[in-house]
mmCIF file with all atom_site columns, C-alpha atoms in Angstrom:
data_model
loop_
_atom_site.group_PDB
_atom_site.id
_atom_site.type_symbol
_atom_site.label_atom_id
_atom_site.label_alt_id
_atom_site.label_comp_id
_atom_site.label_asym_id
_atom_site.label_entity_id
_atom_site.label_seq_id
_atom_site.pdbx_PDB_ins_code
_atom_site.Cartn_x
_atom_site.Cartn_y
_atom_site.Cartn_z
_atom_site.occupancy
_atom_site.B_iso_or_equiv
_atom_site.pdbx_formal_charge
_atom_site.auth_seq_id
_atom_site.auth_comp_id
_atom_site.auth_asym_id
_atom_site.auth_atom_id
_atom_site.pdbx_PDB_model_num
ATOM 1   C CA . UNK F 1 1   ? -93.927 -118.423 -23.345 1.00 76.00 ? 1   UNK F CA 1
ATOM 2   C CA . UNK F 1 2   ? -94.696 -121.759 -22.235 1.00 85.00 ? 2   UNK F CA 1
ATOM 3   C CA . UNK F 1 3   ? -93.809 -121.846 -18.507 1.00 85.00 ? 3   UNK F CA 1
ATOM 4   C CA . UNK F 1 4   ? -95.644 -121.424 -15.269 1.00 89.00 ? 4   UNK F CA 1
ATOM 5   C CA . UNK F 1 5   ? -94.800 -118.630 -12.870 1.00 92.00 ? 5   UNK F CA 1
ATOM 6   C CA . UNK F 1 6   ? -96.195 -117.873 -10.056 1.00 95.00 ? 6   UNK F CA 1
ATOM 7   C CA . UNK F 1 7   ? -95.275 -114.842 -7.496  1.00 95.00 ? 7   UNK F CA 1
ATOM 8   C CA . UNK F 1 8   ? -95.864 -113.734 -3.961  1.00 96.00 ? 8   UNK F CA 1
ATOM 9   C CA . UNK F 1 9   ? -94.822 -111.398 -1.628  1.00 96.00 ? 9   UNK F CA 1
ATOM 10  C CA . UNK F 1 10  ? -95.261 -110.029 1.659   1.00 95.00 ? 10  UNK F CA 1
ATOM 11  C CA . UNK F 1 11  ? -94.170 -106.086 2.904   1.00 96.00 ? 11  UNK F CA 1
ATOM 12  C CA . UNK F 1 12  ? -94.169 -105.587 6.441   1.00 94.00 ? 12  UNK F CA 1
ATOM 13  C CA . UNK F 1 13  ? -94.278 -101.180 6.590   1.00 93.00 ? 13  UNK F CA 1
ATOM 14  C CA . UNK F 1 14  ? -91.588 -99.649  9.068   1.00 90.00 ? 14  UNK F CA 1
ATOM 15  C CA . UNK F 1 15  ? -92.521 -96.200  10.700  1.00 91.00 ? 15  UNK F CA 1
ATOM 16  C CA . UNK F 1 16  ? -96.124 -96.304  8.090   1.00 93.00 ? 16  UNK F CA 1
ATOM 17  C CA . UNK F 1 17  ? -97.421 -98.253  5.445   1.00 96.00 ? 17  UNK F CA 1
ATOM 18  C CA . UNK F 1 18  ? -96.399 -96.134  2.544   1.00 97.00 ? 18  UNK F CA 1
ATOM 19  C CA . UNK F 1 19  ? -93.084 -97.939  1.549   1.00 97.00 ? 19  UNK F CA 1
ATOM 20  C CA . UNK F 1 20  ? -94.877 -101.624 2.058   1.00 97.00 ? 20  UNK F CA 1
ATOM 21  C CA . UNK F 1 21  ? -97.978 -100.323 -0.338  1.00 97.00 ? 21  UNK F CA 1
ATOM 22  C CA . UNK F 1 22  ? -95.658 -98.569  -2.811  1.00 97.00 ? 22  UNK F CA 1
ATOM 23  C CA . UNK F 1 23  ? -93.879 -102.084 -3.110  1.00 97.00 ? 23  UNK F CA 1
ATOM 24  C CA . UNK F 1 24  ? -96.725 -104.207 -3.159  1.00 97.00 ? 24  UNK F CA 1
ATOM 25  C CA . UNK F 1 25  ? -97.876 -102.169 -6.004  1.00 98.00 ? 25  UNK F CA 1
ATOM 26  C CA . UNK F 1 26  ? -95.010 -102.132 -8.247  1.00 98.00 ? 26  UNK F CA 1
ATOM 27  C CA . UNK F 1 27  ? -92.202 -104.801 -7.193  1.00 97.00 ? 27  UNK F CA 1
ATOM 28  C CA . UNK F 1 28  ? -94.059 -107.273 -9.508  1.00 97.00 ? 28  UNK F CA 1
ATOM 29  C CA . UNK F 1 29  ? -94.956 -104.798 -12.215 1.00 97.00 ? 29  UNK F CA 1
ATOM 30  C CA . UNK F 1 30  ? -90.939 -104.178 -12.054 1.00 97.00 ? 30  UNK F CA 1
ATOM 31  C CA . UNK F 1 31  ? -90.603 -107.663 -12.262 1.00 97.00 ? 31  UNK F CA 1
ATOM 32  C CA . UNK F 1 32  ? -92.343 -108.436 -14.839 1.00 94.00 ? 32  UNK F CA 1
ATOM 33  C CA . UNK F 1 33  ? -91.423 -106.066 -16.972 1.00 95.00 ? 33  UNK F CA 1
ATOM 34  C CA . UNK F 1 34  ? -87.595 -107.064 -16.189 1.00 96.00 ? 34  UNK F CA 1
ATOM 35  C CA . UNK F 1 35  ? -85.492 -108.004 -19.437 1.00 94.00 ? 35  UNK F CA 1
ATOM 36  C CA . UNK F 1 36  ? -83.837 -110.899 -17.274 1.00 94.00 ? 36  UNK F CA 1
ATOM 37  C CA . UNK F 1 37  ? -87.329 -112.488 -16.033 1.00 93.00 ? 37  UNK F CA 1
ATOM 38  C CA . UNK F 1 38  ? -87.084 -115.474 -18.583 1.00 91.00 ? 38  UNK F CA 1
ATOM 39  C CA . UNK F 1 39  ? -83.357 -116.047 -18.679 1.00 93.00 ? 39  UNK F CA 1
ATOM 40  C CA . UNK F 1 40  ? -81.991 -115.321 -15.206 1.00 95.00 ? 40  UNK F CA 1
ATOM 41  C CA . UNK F 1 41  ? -85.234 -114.941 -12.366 1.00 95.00 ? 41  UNK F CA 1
ATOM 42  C CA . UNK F 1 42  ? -82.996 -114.856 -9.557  1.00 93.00 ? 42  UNK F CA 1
ATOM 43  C CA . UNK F 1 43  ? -81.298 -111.304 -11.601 1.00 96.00 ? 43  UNK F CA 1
ATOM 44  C CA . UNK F 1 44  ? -84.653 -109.758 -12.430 1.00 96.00 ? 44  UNK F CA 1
ATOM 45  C CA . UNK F 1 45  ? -85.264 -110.306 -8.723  1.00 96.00 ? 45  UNK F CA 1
ATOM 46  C CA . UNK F 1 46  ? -82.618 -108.263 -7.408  1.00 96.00 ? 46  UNK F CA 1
ATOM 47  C CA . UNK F 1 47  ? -83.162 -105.721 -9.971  1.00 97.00 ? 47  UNK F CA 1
ATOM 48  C CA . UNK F 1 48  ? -86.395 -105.043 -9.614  1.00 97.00 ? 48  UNK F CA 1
ATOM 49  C CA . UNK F 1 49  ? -86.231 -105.004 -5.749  1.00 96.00 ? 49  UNK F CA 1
ATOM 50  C CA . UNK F 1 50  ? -83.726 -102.616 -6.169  1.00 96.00 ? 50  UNK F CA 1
ATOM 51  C CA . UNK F 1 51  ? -85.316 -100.362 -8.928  1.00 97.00 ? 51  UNK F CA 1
ATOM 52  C CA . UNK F 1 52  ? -88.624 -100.438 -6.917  1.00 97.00 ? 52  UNK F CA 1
ATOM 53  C CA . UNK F 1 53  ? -86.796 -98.836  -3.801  1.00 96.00 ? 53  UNK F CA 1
ATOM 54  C CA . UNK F 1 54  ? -85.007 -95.769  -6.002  1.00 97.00 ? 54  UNK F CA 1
ATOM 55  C CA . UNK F 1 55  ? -88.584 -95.380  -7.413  1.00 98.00 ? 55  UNK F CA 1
ATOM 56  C CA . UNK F 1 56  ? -90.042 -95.000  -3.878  1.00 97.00 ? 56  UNK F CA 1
ATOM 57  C CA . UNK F 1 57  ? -86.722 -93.422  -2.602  1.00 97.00 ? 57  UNK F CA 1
ATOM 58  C CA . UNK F 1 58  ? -87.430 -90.316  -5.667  1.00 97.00 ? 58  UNK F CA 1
ATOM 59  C CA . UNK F 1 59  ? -91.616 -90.475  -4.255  1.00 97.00 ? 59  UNK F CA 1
ATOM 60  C CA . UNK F 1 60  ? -90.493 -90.049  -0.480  1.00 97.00 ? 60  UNK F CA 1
ATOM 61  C CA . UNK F 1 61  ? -88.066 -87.571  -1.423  1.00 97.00 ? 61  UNK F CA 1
ATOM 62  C CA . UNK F 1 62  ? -90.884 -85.336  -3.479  1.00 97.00 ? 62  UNK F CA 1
ATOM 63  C CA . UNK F 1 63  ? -93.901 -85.914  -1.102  1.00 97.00 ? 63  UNK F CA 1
ATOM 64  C CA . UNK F 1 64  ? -91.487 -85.777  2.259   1.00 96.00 ? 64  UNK F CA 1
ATOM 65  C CA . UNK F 1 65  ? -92.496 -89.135  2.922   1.00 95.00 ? 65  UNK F CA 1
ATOM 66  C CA . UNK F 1 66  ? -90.844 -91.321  6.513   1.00 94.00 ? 66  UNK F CA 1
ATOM 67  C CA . UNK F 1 67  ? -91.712 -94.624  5.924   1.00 94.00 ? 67  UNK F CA 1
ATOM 68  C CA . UNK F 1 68  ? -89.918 -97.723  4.934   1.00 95.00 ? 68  UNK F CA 1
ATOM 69  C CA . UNK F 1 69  ? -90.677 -101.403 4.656   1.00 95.00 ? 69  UNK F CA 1
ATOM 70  C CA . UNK F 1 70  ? -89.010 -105.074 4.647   1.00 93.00 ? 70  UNK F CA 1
ATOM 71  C CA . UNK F 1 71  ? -90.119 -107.264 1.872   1.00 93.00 ? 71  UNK F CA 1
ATOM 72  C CA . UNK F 1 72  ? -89.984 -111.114 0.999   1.00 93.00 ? 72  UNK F CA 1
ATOM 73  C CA . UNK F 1 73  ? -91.108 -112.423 -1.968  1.00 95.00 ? 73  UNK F CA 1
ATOM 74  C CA . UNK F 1 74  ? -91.041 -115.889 -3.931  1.00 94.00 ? 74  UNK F CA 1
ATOM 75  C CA . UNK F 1 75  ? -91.195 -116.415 -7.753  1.00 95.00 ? 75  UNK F CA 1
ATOM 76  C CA . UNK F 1 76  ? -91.885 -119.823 -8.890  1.00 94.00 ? 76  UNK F CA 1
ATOM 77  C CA . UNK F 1 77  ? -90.588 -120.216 -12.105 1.00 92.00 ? 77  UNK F CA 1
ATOM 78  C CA . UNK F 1 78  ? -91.727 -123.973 -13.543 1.00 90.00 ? 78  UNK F CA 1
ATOM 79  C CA . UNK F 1 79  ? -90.492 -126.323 -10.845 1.00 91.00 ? 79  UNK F CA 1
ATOM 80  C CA . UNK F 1 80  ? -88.014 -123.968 -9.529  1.00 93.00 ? 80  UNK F CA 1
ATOM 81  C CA . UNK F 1 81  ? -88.410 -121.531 -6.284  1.00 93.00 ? 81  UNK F CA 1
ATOM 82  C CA . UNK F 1 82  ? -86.797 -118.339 -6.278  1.00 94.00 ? 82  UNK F CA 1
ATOM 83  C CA . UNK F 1 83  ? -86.517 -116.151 -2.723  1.00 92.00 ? 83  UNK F CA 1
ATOM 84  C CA . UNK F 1 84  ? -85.902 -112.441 -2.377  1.00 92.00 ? 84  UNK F CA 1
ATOM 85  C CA . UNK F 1 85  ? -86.174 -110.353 0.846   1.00 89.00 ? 85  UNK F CA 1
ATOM 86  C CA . UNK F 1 86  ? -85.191 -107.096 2.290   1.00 87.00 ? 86  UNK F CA 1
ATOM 87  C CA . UNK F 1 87  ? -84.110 -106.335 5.742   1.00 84.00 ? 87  UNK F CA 1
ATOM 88  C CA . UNK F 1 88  ? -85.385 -108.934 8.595   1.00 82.00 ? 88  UNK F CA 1
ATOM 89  C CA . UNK F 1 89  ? -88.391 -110.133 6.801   1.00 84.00 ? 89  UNK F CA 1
ATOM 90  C CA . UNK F 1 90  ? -87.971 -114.014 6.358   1.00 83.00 ? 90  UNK F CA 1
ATOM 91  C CA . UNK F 1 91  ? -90.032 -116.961 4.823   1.00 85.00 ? 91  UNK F CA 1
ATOM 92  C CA . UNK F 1 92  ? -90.132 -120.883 5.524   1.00 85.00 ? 92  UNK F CA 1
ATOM 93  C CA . UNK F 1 93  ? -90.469 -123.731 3.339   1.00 90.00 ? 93  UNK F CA 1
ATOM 94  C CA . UNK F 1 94  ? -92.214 -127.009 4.879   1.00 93.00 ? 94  UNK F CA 1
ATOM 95  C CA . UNK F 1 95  ? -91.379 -129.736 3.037   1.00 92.00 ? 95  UNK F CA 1
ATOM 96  C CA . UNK F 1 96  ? -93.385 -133.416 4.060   1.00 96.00 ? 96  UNK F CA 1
ATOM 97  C CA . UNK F 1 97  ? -93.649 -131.714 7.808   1.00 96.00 ? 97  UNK F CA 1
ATOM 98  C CA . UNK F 1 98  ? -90.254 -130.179 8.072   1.00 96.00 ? 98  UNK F CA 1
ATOM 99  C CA . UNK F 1 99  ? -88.903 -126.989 7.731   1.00 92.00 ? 99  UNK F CA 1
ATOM 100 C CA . UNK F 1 100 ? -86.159 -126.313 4.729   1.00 89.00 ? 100 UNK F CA 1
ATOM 101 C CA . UNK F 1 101 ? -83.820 -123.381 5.411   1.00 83.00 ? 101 UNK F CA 1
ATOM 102 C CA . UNK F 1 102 ? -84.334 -121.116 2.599   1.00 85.00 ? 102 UNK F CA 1
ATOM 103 C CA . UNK F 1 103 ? -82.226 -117.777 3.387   1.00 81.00 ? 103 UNK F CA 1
ATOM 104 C CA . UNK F 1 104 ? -80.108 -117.129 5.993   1.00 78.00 ? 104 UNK F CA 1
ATOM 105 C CA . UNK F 1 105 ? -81.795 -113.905 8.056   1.00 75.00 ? 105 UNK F CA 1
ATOM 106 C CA . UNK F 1 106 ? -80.733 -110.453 8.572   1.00 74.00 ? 106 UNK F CA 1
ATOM 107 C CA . UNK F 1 107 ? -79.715 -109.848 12.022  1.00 75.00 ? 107 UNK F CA 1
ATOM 108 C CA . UNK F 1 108 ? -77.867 -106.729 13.484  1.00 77.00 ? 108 UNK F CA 1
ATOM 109 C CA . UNK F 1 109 ? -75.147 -108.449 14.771  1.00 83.00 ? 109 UNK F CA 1
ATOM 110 C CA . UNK F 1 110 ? -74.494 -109.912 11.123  1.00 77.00 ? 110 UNK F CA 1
ATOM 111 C CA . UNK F 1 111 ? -72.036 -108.084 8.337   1.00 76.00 ? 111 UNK F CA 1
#
């Protein structure tokens, strides 16, 4: 089609780096390949973050692997912004010198 789209991410690996490389290598594959990505971004988002973790969840399972990772990524989508994370990873949006709130964090203490 004829709109711009643009996506980044960042994976910060808990306990190795298997889980944040495993993402990093097929969240956006996932996402791409998502039925929703032209109609509903913010769905194919969520789906594909979740389908990437039961793909790793089957590969840790098979290879005994003990890693896991948080994740934040951002899919711009003409001249609109979509945000996804996972666990405590965050992002910021400075807008003219200020910071926008974006997301509100995951914390412990939080439901």
């Amino acid at each position: 089609d004829d709109v711009d789209r643009a996506y980044f991410a960042v994976f910060d690996g808990h306990g190795g780096v298997d889980a944040a490389n495993y993402s990093a290598t097929h969240l956006h594959v996932n996402l791409g390949l998502h039925e929703e990505i032209v109609k509903n971004p913010a769905e194919a988002l969520k789906c594909s973050f979740q389908k990437t973790d039961e793909m790793f969840l089957f590969k840790a399972k098979r290879e005994k692997l003990r890693s896991g990772t948080t994740g934040v990524s951002a899919l711009i989508v003409g001249n609109r912004l979509h945000i996804a994370w996972l666990g405590d990873s965050q992002v910021m949006l400075v807008q003219q010198g200020k910071a926008v709130a974006l997301m509100e964090p995951h914390k412990p203490e939080r439901e």
